[in-house]
CSV table of C-alpha atoms in Angstrom, one decimal:
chain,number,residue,atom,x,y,z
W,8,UNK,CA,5.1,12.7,-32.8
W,9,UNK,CA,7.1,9.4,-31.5
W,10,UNK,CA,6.0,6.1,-31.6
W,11,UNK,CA,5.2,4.6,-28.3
W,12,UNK,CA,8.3,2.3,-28.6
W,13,UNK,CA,10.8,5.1,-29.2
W,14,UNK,CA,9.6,7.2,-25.9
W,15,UNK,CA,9.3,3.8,-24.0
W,16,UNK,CA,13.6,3.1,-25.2
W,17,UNK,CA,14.2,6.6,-25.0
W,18,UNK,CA,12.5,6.3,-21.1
W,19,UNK,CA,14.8,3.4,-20.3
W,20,UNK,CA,18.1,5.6,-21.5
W,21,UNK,CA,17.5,8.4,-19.3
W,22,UNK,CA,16.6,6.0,-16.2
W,23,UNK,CA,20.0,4.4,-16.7
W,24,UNK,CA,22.1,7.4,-17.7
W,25,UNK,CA,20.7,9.5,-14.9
W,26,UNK,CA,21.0,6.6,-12.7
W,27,UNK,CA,25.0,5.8,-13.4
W,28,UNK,CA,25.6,9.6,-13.3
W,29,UNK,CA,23.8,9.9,-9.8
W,30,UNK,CA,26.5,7.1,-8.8
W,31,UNK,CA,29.3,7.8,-10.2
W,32,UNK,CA,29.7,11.5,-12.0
W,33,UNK,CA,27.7,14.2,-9.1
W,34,UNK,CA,29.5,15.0,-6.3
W,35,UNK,CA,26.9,16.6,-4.4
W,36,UNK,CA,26.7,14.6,-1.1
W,37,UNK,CA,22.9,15.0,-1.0
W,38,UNK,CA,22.1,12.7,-3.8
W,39,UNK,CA,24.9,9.8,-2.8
W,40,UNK,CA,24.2,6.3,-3.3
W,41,UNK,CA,20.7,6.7,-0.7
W,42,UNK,CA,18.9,8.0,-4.0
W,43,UNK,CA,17.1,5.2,-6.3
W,44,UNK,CA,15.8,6.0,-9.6
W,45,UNK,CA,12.7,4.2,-10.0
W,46,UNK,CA,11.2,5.0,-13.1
W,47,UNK,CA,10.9,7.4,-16.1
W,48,UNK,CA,8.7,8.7,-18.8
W,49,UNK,CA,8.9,10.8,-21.6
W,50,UNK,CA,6.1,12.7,-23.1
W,51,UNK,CA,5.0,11.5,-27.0
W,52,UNK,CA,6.7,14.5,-28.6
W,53,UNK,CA,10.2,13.4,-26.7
W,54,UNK,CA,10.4,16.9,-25.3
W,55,UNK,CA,9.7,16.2,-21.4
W,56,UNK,CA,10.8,13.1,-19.3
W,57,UNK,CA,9.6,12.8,-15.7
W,58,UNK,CA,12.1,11.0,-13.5
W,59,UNK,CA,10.9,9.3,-10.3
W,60,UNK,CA,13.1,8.4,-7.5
W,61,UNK,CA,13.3,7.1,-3.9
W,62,UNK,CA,15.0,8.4,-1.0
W,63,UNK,CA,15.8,5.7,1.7
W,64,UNK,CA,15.8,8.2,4.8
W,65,UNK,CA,13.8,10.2,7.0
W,66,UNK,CA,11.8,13.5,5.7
W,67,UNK,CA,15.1,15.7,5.7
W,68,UNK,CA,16.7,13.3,3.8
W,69,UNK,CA,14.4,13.8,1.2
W,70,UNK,CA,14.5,17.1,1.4
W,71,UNK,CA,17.8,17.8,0.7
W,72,UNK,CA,17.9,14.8,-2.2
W,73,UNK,CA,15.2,17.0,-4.5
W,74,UNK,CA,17.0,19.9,-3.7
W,75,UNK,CA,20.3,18.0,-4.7
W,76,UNK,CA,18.5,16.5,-7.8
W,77,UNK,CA,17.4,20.2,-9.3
W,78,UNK,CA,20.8,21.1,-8.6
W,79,UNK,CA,22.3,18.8,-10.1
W,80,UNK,CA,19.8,18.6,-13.1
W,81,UNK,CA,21.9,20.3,-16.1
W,82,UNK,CA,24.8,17.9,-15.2
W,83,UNK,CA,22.3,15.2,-15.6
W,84,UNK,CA,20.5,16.5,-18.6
W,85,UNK,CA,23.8,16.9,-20.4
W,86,UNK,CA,24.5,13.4,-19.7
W,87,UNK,CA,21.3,12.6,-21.8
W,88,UNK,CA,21.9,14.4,-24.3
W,89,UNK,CA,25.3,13.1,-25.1
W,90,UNK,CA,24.0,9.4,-24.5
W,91,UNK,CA,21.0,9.6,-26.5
W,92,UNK,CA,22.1,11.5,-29.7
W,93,UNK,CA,18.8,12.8,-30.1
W,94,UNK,CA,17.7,16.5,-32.1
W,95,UNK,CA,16.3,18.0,-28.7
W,96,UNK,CA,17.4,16.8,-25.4
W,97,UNK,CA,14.5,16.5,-23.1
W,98,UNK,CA,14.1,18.7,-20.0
W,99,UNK,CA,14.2,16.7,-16.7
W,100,UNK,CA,11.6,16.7,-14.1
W,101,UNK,CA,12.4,14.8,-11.0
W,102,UNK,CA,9.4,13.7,-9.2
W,103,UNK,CA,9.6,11.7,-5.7
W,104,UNK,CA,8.1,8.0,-6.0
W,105,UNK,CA,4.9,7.3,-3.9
W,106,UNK,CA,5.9,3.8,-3.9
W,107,UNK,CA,7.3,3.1,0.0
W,108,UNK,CA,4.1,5.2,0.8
W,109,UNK,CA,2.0,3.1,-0.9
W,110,UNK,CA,3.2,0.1,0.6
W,111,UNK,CA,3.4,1.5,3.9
W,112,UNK,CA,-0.3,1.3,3.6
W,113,UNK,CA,-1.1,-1.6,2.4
W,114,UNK,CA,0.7,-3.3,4.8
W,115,UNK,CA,-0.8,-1.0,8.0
W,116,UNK,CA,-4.3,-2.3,6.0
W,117,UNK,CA,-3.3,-5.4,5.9
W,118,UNK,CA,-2.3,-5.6,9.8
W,119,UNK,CA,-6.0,-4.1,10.4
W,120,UNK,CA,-7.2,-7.1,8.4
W,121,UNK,CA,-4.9,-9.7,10.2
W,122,UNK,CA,-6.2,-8.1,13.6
W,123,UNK,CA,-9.6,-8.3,12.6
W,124,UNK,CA,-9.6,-11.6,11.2
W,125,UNK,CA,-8.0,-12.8,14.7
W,126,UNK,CA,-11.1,-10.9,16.3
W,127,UNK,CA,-13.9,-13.2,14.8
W,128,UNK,CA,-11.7,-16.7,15.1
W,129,UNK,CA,-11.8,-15.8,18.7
W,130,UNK,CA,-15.3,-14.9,18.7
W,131,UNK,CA,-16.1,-18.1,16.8
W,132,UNK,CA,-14.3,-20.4,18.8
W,133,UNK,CA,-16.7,-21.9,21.0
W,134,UNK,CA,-19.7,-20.8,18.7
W,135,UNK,CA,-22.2,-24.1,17.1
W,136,UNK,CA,-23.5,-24.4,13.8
W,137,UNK,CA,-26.9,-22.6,13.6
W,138,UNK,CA,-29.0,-25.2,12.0
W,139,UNK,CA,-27.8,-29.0,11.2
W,140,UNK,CA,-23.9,-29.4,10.3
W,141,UNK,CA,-24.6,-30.8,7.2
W,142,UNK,CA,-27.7,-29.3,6.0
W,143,UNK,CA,-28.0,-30.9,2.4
W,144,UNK,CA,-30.2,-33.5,1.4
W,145,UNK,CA,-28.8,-37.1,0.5
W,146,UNK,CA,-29.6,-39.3,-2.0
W,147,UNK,CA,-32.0,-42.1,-0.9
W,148,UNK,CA,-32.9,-40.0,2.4
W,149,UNK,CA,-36.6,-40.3,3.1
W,150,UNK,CA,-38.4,-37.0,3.7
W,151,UNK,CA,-41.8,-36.7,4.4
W,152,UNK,CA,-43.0,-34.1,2.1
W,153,UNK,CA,-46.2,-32.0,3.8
W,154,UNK,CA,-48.5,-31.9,1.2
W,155,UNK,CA,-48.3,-36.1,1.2
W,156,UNK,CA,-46.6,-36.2,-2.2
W,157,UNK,CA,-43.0,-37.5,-2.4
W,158,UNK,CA,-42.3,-34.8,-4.9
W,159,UNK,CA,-39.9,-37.6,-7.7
W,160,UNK,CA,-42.9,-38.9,-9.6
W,161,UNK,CA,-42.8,-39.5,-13.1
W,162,UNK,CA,-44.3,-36.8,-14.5
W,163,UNK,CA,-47.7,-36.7,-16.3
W,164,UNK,CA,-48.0,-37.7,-20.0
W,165,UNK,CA,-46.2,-40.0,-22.0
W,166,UNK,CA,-43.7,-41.4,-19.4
W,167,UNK,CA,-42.8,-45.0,-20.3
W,168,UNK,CA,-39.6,-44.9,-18.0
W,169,UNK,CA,-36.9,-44.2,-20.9
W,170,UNK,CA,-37.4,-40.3,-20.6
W,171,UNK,CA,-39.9,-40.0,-23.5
């Protein structure tokens, strides 16, 4: 089994290799220059790397990218193997990238939360403070305590005013 570090450089070959070869060495016109690898990661024993990518497109777009990408994945996995010098090339799994989901929605959440927010200023805006609008007490303020004690005595034994 691999160190961590060796997957993780090995990881960061194949992302650029694949990458470069997407760009400059496939020909198929479904994976052009609208594909973006995102990220890759090979398995401990070196033997499987999982390729994520990006399509910028609509759904058919995508479509014909994977379809372009497993086509074009023994191109790409020779390219690999010739970069990386390694005993056993690993085997190629391309995997579309959640990522512009994902941010799709968190930003439709975070217009829900802008919208809402917006909501309760305007139902706030002409609303008064429930009790006083500065409820705490002061130093030096006089309250009248109802049981007729003023509550900061001295305390009961041995109180000669320095604490002891």
């Amino acid at each position: 089994m691999a160190d961590n570090a060796r997957a993780k450089r090995l990881a960061d070959l194949i992302r650029e290799v694949v990458a470069r070869k997407l760009l400059r060495g496939v020909k198929d016109p479904r994976v052009g220059s609208h594909v973006t690898i995102t990220d890759t990661r090979v398995t401990g024993d070196l033997r499987e790397a999982t390729v994520f990518y990006t399509v910028y497109g609509d759904d058919e777009d995508r479509e014909q990218a994977a379809k372009g990408l497993e086509s074009a994945k023994g191109v790409l996995r020779s390219a690999v193997g010739a970069a990386a010098g390694v005993k056993f090339t690993p085997t190629l799994t391309f995997v579309p990238d959640a990522l512009p989901e994902n941010a799709k929605t968190i930003d439709d959440l975070l217009a829900r939360a802008k919208a809402s927010d917006e909501e309760v200023r305007k139902a706030s805006s002409g609303a008064a403070y429930a009790g006083e609008v500065d409820p705490y007490r002061k130093p030096g303020e006089d309250d009248e305590d109802p049981d007729g004690e003023d509550g900061g005595g001295t305390g009961a034994a041995g109180s000669d005013g320095d604490g002891n």
